[in-house]
CSV table of C-alpha atoms in Angstrom, one decimal:
chain,number,residue,atom,x,y,z
A,1,MET,CA,9.1,-41.3,31.0
A,2,ALA,CA,12.9,-41.1,31.2
A,3,ALA,CA,13.0,-40.5,27.4
A,4,ASN,CA,10.5,-37.7,27.8
A,5,ARG,CA,12.7,-36.1,30.5
A,6,ASN,CA,15.5,-35.9,28.0
A,7,LYS,CA,13.2,-34.5,25.4
A,8,PRO,CA,11.0,-32.0,27.2
A,9,TRP,CA,9.6,-30.6,24.0
A,10,LEU,CA,7.6,-33.8,23.4
A,11,LYS,CA,5.1,-32.8,26.1
A,12,SER,CA,4.1,-29.8,23.9
A,13,TYR,CA,3.2,-32.0,20.9
A,14,PRO,CA,-0.5,-32.3,20.2
A,15,GLU,CA,-2.0,-35.6,21.2
A,16,GLY,CA,-1.3,-38.3,18.6
A,17,THR,CA,1.8,-36.5,17.1
A,18,PRO,CA,4.5,-39.0,16.5
A,19,GLU,CA,8.0,-38.5,17.9
A,20,PHE,CA,9.6,-39.4,14.6
A,21,ILE,CA,8.6,-39.3,10.9
A,22,THR,CA,9.7,-41.7,8.2
A,23,LEU,CA,10.7,-40.2,4.9
A,24,ASP,CA,9.7,-42.0,1.7
A,25,PRO,CA,13.1,-42.2,-0.1
A,26,ARG,CA,11.4,-41.8,-3.5
A,27,LYS,CA,9.5,-38.6,-2.7
A,28,THR,CA,11.0,-35.3,-4.0
A,29,ILE,CA,9.5,-31.9,-4.5
A,30,VAL,CA,8.8,-32.7,-8.1
A,31,LYS,CA,7.0,-35.9,-7.2
A,32,LEU,CA,4.9,-33.9,-4.7
A,33,LEU,CA,3.7,-31.7,-7.5
A,34,ASN,CA,3.0,-34.7,-9.8
A,35,GLU,CA,0.8,-36.2,-7.0
A,36,ALA,CA,-1.1,-32.9,-6.5
A,37,GLU,CA,-1.7,-32.6,-10.2
A,38,SER,CA,-2.9,-36.2,-10.4
A,39,ASN,CA,-5.2,-35.9,-7.4
A,40,TYR,CA,-6.5,-32.3,-7.8
A,41,PRO,CA,-5.8,-31.3,-11.5
A,42,ASP,CA,-8.4,-28.5,-11.7
A,43,ASN,CA,-8.1,-27.1,-8.1
A,44,ASP,CA,-6.5,-23.7,-7.6
A,45,ALA,CA,-2.8,-24.1,-6.8
A,46,PHE,CA,-1.9,-20.4,-6.7
A,47,VAL,CA,-3.9,-17.1,-6.9
A,48,ASN,CA,-2.4,-13.6,-7.6
A,49,PHE,CA,-4.1,-10.4,-8.6
A,50,GLY,CA,-7.4,-12.2,-9.1
A,51,VAL,CA,-5.9,-14.8,-11.5
A,52,SER,CA,-5.4,-18.4,-10.6
A,53,LEU,CA,-3.3,-21.3,-11.8
A,54,SER,CA,-4.6,-24.8,-11.3
A,55,TYR,CA,-2.3,-27.7,-10.5
A,56,ARG,CA,-2.6,-28.8,-14.1
A,57,ASP,CA,-1.6,-25.3,-15.3
A,58,VAL,CA,1.5,-25.3,-13.0
A,59,GLN,CA,2.4,-28.8,-14.1
A,60,THR,CA,2.2,-28.0,-17.9
A,61,LYS,CA,3.9,-24.6,-17.7
A,62,SER,CA,6.7,-25.9,-15.4
A,63,LYS,CA,7.4,-28.7,-17.8
A,64,LYS,CA,7.7,-26.3,-20.7
A,65,PHE,CA,10.0,-24.0,-18.8
A,66,ALA,CA,12.1,-27.0,-17.8
A,67,ALA,CA,12.4,-28.1,-21.5
A,68,TYR,CA,13.5,-24.6,-22.4
A,69,LEU,CA,16.2,-24.5,-19.7
A,70,GLN,CA,17.5,-27.9,-21.0
A,71,ASN,CA,17.2,-27.7,-24.7
A,72,VAL,CA,17.7,-24.0,-25.4
A,73,LEU,CA,19.9,-22.7,-22.6
A,74,GLY,CA,21.8,-26.0,-22.3
A,75,LEU,CA,21.6,-26.1,-18.5
A,76,LYS,CA,22.3,-29.4,-16.9
A,77,LYS,CA,21.5,-31.2,-13.6
A,78,GLY,CA,23.3,-29.4,-10.7
A,79,ASP,CA,23.6,-26.0,-12.5
A,80,ARG,CA,22.4,-23.0,-10.4
A,81,ILE,CA,19.7,-20.7,-11.5
A,82,ALA,CA,19.0,-17.5,-9.5
A,83,MET,CA,15.4,-16.2,-9.1
A,84,MET,CA,15.0,-12.6,-8.1
A,85,MET,CA,11.3,-11.6,-8.0
A,86,PRO,CA,8.4,-11.0,-5.6
A,87,ASN,CA,5.5,-13.4,-5.1
A,88,LEU,CA,4.0,-13.7,-8.6
A,89,LEU,CA,2.4,-16.6,-10.5
A,90,GLN,CA,5.6,-16.9,-12.5
A,91,TYR,CA,7.5,-17.9,-9.4
A,92,PRO,CA,6.1,-21.3,-8.6
A,93,VAL,CA,6.1,-22.2,-12.3
A,94,ALA,CA,9.8,-21.3,-12.6
A,95,ILE,CA,10.7,-23.0,-9.3
A,96,PHE,CA,9.1,-26.3,-10.3
A,97,GLY,CA,10.4,-26.1,-13.8
A,98,ALA,CA,14.0,-25.6,-12.6
A,99,LEU,CA,13.7,-28.4,-10.1
A,100,ARG,CA,12.2,-30.7,-12.7
A,101,ALA,CA,15.2,-30.0,-14.9
A,102,GLY,CA,17.5,-31.0,-12.0
A,103,LEU,CA,18.7,-27.5,-11.3
A,104,ILE,CA,19.5,-25.9,-8.0
A,105,VAL,CA,17.4,-22.8,-7.2
A,106,VAL,CA,19.0,-19.7,-5.7
A,107,ASN,CA,16.4,-17.4,-4.3
A,108,VAL,CA,17.5,-13.7,-4.3
A,109,ASN,CA,15.9,-10.9,-2.4
A,110,PRO,CA,14.3,-8.5,-5.0
A,111,LEU,CA,15.3,-5.6,-2.8
A,112,TYR,CA,19.0,-6.4,-2.9
A,113,THR,CA,21.6,-3.7,-3.7
A,114,PRO,CA,24.1,-4.3,-6.5
A,115,ARG,CA,26.8,-5.3,-4.0
A,116,GLU,CA,24.5,-7.8,-2.3
A,117,LEU,CA,23.4,-9.3,-5.6
A,118,GLU,CA,26.9,-9.6,-6.9
A,119,HIS,CA,28.1,-11.4,-3.9
A,120,GLN,CA,25.2,-13.9,-4.0
A,121,LEU,CA,25.5,-14.6,-7.7
A,122,ARG,CA,29.3,-15.1,-7.5
A,123,ASP,CA,29.2,-17.2,-4.3
A,124,SER,CA,26.4,-19.5,-5.7
A,125,GLY,CA,28.0,-19.8,-9.1
A,126,SER,CA,24.7,-19.2,-10.8
A,127,LYS,CA,24.7,-19.5,-14.6
A,128,ALA,CA,21.2,-18.1,-15.2
A,129,ILE,CA,18.8,-15.8,-13.6
A,130,LEU,CA,15.1,-15.1,-13.8
A,131,ILE,CA,14.6,-11.6,-12.7
A,132,PHE,CA,11.6,-9.2,-12.2
A,133,GLU,CA,11.9,-6.4,-14.6
A,134,ASN,CA,11.6,-3.8,-11.8
A,135,SER,CA,14.9,-5.1,-10.4
A,136,ALA,CA,16.8,-5.6,-13.7
A,137,HIS,CA,18.7,-2.4,-13.3
A,138,VAL,CA,20.4,-3.8,-10.3
A,139,LEU,CA,21.6,-6.8,-12.3
A,140,SER,CA,22.8,-4.7,-15.2
A,141,ALA,CA,25.2,-2.9,-12.8
A,142,VAL,CA,27.0,-6.0,-11.8
A,143,ILE,CA,26.4,-8.8,-14.4
A,144,GLU,CA,29.9,-8.4,-16.0
A,145,ASP,CA,31.4,-9.4,-12.7
A,146,THR,CA,29.4,-12.6,-12.3
A,147,ASP,CA,29.1,-16.0,-14.1
A,148,ILE,CA,25.6,-15.3,-15.4
A,149,GLU,CA,25.3,-16.5,-19.0
A,150,HIS,CA,21.5,-16.2,-19.4
A,151,VAL,CA,19.1,-13.5,-18.3
A,152,ILE,CA,15.3,-14.1,-18.3
A,153,ILE,CA,13.1,-11.1,-17.7
A,154,THR,CA,9.6,-11.4,-16.3
A,155,LYS,CA,7.0,-8.5,-16.0
A,156,ILE,CA,4.3,-8.1,-13.4
A,157,GLY,CA,1.5,-8.8,-16.0
A,158,ASP,CA,3.0,-11.9,-17.7
A,159,PHE,CA,0.4,-14.3,-16.3
A,160,LEU,CA,-2.5,-11.9,-15.9
A,161,GLY,CA,-4.0,-12.3,-19.4
A,162,PRO,CA,-3.5,-10.2,-22.6
A,163,ILE,CA,-5.7,-7.2,-21.5
A,164,LYS,CA,-5.1,-7.0,-17.8
A,165,GLY,CA,-1.5,-8.0,-18.1
A,166,SER,CA,-0.7,-5.4,-20.8
A,167,LEU,CA,-2.5,-2.7,-18.8
A,168,MET,CA,-0.6,-3.6,-15.6
A,169,ASN,CA,2.8,-3.6,-17.4
A,170,PHE,CA,2.0,-0.2,-19.0
A,171,VAL,CA,0.9,1.4,-15.7
A,172,VAL,CA,3.9,0.0,-13.8
A,173,LYS,CA,6.5,1.0,-16.4
A,174,TYR,CA,5.2,4.2,-17.9
A,175,LEU,CA,2.8,5.8,-15.5
A,176,LYS,CA,4.2,4.8,-12.1
A,177,ARG,CA,7.8,4.7,-13.5
A,178,MET,CA,8.7,1.7,-11.3
A,179,VAL,CA,11.1,0.1,-13.9
A,180,PRO,CA,14.4,2.0,-13.9
A,181,ARG,CA,16.4,2.0,-17.1
A,182,TYR,CA,18.7,-1.0,-17.6
A,183,SER,CA,20.8,-2.6,-20.3
A,184,LEU,CA,21.0,-6.4,-20.5
A,185,PRO,CA,21.8,-7.4,-24.1
A,186,GLY,CA,20.5,-10.8,-25.1
A,187,LYS,CA,17.8,-10.9,-22.4
A,188,ILE,CA,15.0,-13.4,-22.8
A,189,ASP,CA,11.3,-12.7,-22.3
A,190,PHE,CA,9.9,-15.2,-19.8
A,191,LYS,CA,6.7,-15.8,-21.7
A,192,SER,CA,8.8,-16.9,-24.7
A,193,THR,CA,10.3,-19.7,-22.7
A,194,LEU,CA,7.0,-21.5,-22.4
A,195,GLY,CA,6.7,-22.4,-26.1
A,196,ARG,CA,8.5,-25.7,-26.0
A,197,PRO,CA,6.5,-28.9,-26.3
A,198,VAL,CA,6.2,-30.8,-23.0
A,199,THR,CA,7.5,-33.8,-24.9
A,200,ASP,CA,10.9,-32.0,-25.3
A,201,LEU,CA,11.5,-32.4,-21.6
A,202,ASP,CA,14.0,-35.0,-20.4
A,203,GLU,CA,13.0,-35.5,-16.8
A,204,ALA,CA,16.2,-35.3,-14.7
A,205,PRO,CA,16.7,-38.2,-12.3
A,206,ILE,CA,16.3,-36.7,-8.8
A,207,SER,CA,16.7,-38.2,-5.4
A,208,ILE,CA,15.9,-36.9,-1.9
A,209,ASP,CA,19.7,-36.3,-1.4
A,210,ASP,CA,20.0,-34.0,-4.4
A,211,LEU,CA,20.2,-30.2,-3.7
A,212,ALA,CA,17.0,-28.3,-4.4
A,213,PHE,CA,17.9,-24.8,-3.0
A,214,LEU,CA,20.8,-22.7,-2.0
A,215,GLN,CA,18.9,-20.4,0.5
A,216,TYR,CA,20.9,-17.5,1.6
A,217,THR,CA,21.0,-16.1,5.1
A,218,GLY,CA,20.1,-12.5,6.1
A,219,ALA,CA,23.8,-11.5,6.5
A,220,THR,CA,23.2,-10.0,10.0
A,221,THR,CA,26.6,-11.2,11.2
A,222,GLY,CA,28.7,-10.8,8.0
A,223,LEU,CA,28.4,-11.9,4.3
A,224,SER,CA,25.3,-13.8,3.4
A,225,LYS,CA,25.9,-17.6,3.3
A,226,GLY,CA,24.1,-20.2,1.3
A,227,ALA,CA,22.3,-22.9,3.2
A,228,MET,CA,22.2,-26.2,1.3
A,229,LEU,CA,18.7,-27.6,1.2
A,230,SER,CA,18.0,-31.0,-0.4
A,231,HIS,CA,14.7,-32.3,-1.7
A,232,GLY,CA,14.7,-34.5,1.4
A,233,ASN,CA,15.1,-31.5,3.7
A,234,VAL,CA,12.1,-29.8,2.2
A,235,ILE,CA,10.0,-32.9,2.2
A,236,ALA,CA,10.9,-33.6,5.9
A,237,SER,CA,9.7,-30.1,6.9
A,238,LEU,CA,6.4,-30.7,5.1
A,239,GLU,CA,6.0,-34.1,6.7
A,240,GLN,CA,6.6,-32.6,10.1
A,241,LEU,CA,4.0,-29.9,9.6
A,242,GLU,CA,1.5,-32.5,8.4
A,243,ALA,CA,2.1,-34.6,11.4
A,244,MET,CA,1.6,-31.6,13.8
A,245,LEU,CA,-1.4,-30.3,12.0
A,246,VAL,CA,-3.2,-33.5,11.0
A,247,ASP,CA,-6.3,-32.7,13.0
A,248,VAL,CA,-6.6,-29.3,11.5
A,249,ILE,CA,-6.1,-30.6,8.0
A,250,ASP,CA,-8.8,-33.3,8.6
A,251,GLU,CA,-11.3,-30.7,9.9
A,252,ASP,CA,-10.7,-28.4,6.9
A,253,GLY,CA,-10.9,-31.4,4.5
């Protein structure tokens, strides 16, 4: 009882929720995806614009993207890669691919101004960026003042199939004119990065103490600052949620 008086929040825990969780020191975000693909290979992992990716799809595509980052761009464990896009199917593929290669992901708000983007890219030391084409004009205004060496462009229809995807890209760019002019010499098309054989991937050794993300703050009190999130930090959050919601998860199957 004395312990509970010192920790009054415990009385708000659902019945059966443990006070502490124990992390598996071998579990990383990449291993989590591996387990999901092994257990539910054909289940939908992500759905967007009526198109779904199964866990097997995400696994295969992320491995190909990781192989490209390593073997073509020459990125190594610990390098930073920025990702500036809305919620598209390309995003989880790129996230898991980058983490699989041992890179640190720097998420960037796709609505950032050039000044905000420049600060985050410079502060994070990002060497590469995967960016939504609609935001590419923002990057073109500041790229010369950053350490960015590689620019990968993705379009809204990249994972929506040849017909639907091409139609979406045409409407967004030419009818709705939602893609301002930009100049980024040497840019790489995201779809072209998925052509490497999975066997080309050299899985990076990753531990729970390795950084997974530099997640930047909202800059309400000054310049945006990068919070260092390790694989262990993310896994701990998931384990906590699972412990709190175990009854709900069991009911939903």
